[in-house]
Structures are given as C-alpha cells and as structure tokens.
C-alpha positions as a printed Julia matrix, in Angstrom:
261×3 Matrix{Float64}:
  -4.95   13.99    6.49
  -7.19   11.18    5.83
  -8.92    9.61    9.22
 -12.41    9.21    8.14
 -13.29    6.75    5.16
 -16.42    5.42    4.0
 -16.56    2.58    1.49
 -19.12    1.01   -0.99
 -21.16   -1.97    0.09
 -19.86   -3.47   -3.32
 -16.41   -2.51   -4.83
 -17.58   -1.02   -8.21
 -16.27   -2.38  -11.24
 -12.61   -0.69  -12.4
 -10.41   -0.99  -15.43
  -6.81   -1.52  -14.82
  -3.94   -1.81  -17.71
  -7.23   -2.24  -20.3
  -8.79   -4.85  -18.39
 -12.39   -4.77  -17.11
 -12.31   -6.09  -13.53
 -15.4    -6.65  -11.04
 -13.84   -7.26   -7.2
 -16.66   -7.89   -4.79
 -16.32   -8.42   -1.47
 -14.77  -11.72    0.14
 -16.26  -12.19    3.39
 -14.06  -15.62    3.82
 -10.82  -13.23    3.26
 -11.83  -11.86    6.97
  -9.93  -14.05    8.34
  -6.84  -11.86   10.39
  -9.21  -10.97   13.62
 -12.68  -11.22   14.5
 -13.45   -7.86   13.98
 -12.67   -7.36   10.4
 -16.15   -9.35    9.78
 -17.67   -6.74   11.04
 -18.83   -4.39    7.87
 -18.49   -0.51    8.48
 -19.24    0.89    5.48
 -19.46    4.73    6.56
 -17.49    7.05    9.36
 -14.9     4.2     8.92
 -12.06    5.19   11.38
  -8.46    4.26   12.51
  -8.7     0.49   14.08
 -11.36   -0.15   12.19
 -11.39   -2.61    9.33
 -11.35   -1.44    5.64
 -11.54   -3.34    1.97
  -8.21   -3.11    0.39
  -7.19   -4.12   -2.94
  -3.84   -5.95   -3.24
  -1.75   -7.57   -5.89
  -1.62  -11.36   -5.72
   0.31  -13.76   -8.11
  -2.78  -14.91   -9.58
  -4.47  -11.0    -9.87
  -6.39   -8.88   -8.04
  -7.69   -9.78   -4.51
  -9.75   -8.05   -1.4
  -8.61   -8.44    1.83
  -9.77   -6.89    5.15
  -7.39   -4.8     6.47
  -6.64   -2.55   10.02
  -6.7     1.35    9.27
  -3.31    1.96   10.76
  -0.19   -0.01    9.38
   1.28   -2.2    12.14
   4.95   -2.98   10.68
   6.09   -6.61   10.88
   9.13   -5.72   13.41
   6.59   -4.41   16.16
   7.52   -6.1    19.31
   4.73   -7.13   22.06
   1.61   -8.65   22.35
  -1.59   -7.89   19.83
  -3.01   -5.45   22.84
   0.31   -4.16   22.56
   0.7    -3.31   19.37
  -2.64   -2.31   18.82
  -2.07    0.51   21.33
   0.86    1.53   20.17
   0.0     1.97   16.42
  -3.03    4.27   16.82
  -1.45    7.09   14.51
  -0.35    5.2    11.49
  -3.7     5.23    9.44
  -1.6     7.71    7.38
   2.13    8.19    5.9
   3.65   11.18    4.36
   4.85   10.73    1.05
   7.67   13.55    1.34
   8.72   11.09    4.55
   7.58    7.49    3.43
  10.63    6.29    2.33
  12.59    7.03    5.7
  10.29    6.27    8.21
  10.87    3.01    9.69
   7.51    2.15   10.05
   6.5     2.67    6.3
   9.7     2.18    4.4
   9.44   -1.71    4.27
   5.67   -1.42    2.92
   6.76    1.57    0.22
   8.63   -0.69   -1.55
   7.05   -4.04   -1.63
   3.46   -3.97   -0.32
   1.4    -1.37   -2.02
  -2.59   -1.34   -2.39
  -5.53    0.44   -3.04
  -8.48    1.63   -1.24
 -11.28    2.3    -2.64
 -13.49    5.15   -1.19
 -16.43    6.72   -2.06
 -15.47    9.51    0.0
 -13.6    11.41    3.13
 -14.34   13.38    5.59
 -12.04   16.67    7.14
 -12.36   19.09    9.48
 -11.03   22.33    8.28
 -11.55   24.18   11.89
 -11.13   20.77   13.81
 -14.91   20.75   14.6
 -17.09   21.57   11.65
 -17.05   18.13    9.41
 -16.83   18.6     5.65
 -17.45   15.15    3.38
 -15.24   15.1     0.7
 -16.61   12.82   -2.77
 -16.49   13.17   -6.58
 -19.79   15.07   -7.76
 -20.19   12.51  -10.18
 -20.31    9.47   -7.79
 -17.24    8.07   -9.3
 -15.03    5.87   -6.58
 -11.89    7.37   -5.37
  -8.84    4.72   -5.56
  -6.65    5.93   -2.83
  -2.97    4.71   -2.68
  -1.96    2.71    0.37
   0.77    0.37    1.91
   0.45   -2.7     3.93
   1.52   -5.29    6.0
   2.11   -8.39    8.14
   2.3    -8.89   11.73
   2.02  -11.94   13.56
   2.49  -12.31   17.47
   4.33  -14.89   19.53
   2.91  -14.19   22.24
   0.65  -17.57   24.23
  -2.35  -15.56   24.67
  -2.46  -14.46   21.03
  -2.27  -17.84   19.59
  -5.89  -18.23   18.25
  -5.82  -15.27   16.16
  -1.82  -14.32   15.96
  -2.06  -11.74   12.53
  -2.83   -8.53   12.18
  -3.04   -7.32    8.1
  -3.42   -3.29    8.31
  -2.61   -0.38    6.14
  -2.0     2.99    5.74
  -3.49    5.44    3.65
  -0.69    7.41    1.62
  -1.37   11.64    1.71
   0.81   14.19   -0.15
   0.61   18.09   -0.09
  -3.22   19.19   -1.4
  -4.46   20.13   -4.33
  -6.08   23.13   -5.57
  -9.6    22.4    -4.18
  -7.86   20.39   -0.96
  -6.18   23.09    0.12
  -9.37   25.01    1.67
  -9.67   22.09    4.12
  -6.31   20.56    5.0
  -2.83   21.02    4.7
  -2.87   17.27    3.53
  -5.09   15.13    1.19
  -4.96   11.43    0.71
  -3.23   10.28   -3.02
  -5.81    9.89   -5.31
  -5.26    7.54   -8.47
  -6.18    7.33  -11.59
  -5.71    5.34  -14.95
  -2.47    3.67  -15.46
  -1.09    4.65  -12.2
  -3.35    2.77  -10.43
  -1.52   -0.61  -11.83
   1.68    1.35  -11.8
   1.22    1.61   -7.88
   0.33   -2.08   -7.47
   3.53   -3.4   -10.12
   5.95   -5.3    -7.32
   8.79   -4.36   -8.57
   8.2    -0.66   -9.19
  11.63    1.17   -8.85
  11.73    4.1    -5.97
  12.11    7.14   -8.39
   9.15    5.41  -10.83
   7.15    5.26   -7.0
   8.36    9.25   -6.49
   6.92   10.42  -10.04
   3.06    9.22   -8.34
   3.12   11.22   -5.38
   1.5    13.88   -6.42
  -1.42   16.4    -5.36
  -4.9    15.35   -6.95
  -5.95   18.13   -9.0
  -9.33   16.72  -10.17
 -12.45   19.35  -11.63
 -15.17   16.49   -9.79
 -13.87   17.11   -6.71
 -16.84   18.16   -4.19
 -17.23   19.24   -0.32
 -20.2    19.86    1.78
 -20.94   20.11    5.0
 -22.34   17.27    7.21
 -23.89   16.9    10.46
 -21.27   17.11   14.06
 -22.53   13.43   14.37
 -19.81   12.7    11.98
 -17.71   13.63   14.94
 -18.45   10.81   16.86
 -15.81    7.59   15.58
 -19.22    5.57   16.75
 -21.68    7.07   14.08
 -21.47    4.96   11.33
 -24.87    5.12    9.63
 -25.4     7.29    6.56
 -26.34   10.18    8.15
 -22.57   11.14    8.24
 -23.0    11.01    4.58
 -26.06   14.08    4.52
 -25.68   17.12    2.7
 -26.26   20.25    5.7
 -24.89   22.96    3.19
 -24.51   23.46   -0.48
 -21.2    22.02   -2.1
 -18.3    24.38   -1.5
 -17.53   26.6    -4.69
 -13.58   26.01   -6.15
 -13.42   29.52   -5.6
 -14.68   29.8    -1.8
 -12.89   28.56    1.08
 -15.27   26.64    4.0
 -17.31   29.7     6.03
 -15.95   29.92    9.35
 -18.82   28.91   11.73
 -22.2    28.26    9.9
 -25.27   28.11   11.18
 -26.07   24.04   11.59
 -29.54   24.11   10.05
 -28.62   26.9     7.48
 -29.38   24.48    3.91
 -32.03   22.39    5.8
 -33.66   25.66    6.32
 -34.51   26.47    2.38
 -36.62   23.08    1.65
C-alpha cells in the first residue's frame, strides 16, 4: 500500500530514452480546483494534491493531480464524487486491468510520480519512512484521469484531474512492512510506462516487485500519523535504518535512537 507520499520542492532532473530532462514545477498547470495550489510537499495524503508527470504530444509535462483516481463515468456532483472516491489512491496491478474504475486509465493514461519517499505502517501504528539511502527520487508508476461535472453548482471549477498510485506484491526488503509496495521504475521502463500505445502484455511484463539494494526504512515520529502533519518532521530519523536482514521490532521504545546523541 502506498497512502503517504512526500515529494521534492523541485522535480530533480531525470533521463528518459537518453534524453536529459529538467521538469520543474508549473504553478499555472494548477488549474483543476483551488486546492491543488496549495503545495504539500511532505505527509502528502489521499485528496490531497500531488505533481505528476504525464505524456503530452509535445513531451513531458507536470500537472497537479488528486491522490485518488476519480474515473470519467462517475456520476454526481464534485462533493459527490469526492466522497465516494476516498479509496482509489491505489490500484492493484494483479486486478488493474478488470476493475472498472482503473481499466480505462491502464491503457491510455499512464504517469509518473515522483517521490522522494513513503511512509507504512507495518503494525498499523508505528510509522516507518521508506526512501533510497542514496537520496535518489523514486519514479512511481501511476494512472490518471478526467472528470468533469454537469452539475450548476460545480460550474466554476467543473474538473477534477486525479491519479492513482500503481502497487504490486513487495519486494525482498518491502516485504517486512507491507504485503504491498508501490511500482517503482527505473531506466527504460519509465518511458516504456508513459509510450500511449503500449500493448497490455508489454504493460504486464512492468508490474513487477522492486528489488532495489538502496532501498532504506526507519522509523519516524507517531506525528506522521496525523494526515494534518505535513512539515518535515514526518521526515526525522527516530531509529537506525532497518537491516535487509531484520524485520521492523515490534513495539520500540519512541525515544530509543534520540537517546544515544
């Protein structure tokens, strides 16, 4: 599972298919709803907005998207909708081709997100923040979509652009802290995932579990509990990483790391 993000104040520079390419943000792309201008960086949670890169016909853009795909068929109002799509911030890849609510997206609007990190919860109440040792971003794989309302009241603002982040069974070092882990790119799949046209079994062949030897967890504060935190604090080492050969210790002490310094 993947319901925590945090993202970089500036999208680092990337190379795709041998190109070097710097996307920064576009605050004039926050256009969808009024709260998509708003700029959470850390603790970044489901209805919240996120940077997502998307393939245009003229390259690469950034647009500010919902965490949780609304599909274009929803019926209702934006309140509606909005209610009713509170659990779609991620989609199963061994069920992402079936689902109605993903299928659509699968095939024809695919993205990235790019994340400096995660966070999970191994016993649903001690917070572990998931990043690359070596600072390196993490280009998640994610679908999108359009809605648009026709409702009266909605008229000012009628579109919603949201996404989902994509999650497959966990890798090696995933495994001690969820049964699922979000799909991690890298190299040539990362334009692979964003081709248009990409054919279903090419799409199958890059659903698989990150096995990655940067991979890094530690323990953060309980603030990170709270979908309101969303200062770097969440971000704060309050153990040492987690060995690939240890799983998470049950129920340490909070203060146990800040304890040696």
């Amino acid at each position: 599972m993947c319901g925590r993000l945090n993202q970089y104040a500036r999208i680092p520079s990337f190379r795709v298919a041998g190109l070097a390419l710097e996307i920064k943000r576009h605050l004039a792309k926050a256009r969808e709803d009024k709260r998509s201008r708003i700029y959470i960086l850390n603790n970044i949670c489901p209805t919240d907005y996120a940077d997502v890169v998307i393939q245009e016909e003229d390259g690469l853009a950034v647009e500010r998207m919902r965490f949780g795909l609304i599909p274009n068929w929803a019926r209702g109002s934006k309140a509606e909708v909005s209610k009713k799509f509170t659990r779609t911030f991620n989609a199963r890849s061994d069920s992402i081709f079936e689902l109605g609510s993903y299928r659509q997206a699968i095939r024809k609007r695919r993205c990235i997100v790019p994340a400096r990190g995660w966070h999970e919860w191994p016993d649903r109440t001690t917070p572990y923040y998931i990043h690359r040792s070596d600072d390196q971003p993490l280009w998640l794989a994610g679908i999108w979509d359009v809605w648009e309302s026709n409702a009266a009241d909605d008229q000012e603002e009628p579109v919603i652009t949201s996404m989902s982040v994509v999650t497959t069974p966990p890798g090696t070092y995933m495994s001690k802290f969820h049964d699922r882990s979000p799909l991690v790119l890298e190299g040539d799949a990362i334009s692979n995932w964003l081709k248009p046209n990409l054919q279903e079994s090419d799409l199958r062949t890059l659903l698989e579990p990150y096995e990655c030897p940067h991979l890094e967890a530690y323990r953060v504060s309980t603030s990170a509990n709270s979908a309101k935190n969303k200062t770097e604090e969440v971000l704060h080492p309050i153990s040492p990483p987690v060995p690939w050969g240890d799983a998470p210790p049950e129920e340490p002490p909070e203060n146990e790391y800040l304890k040696l310094f």
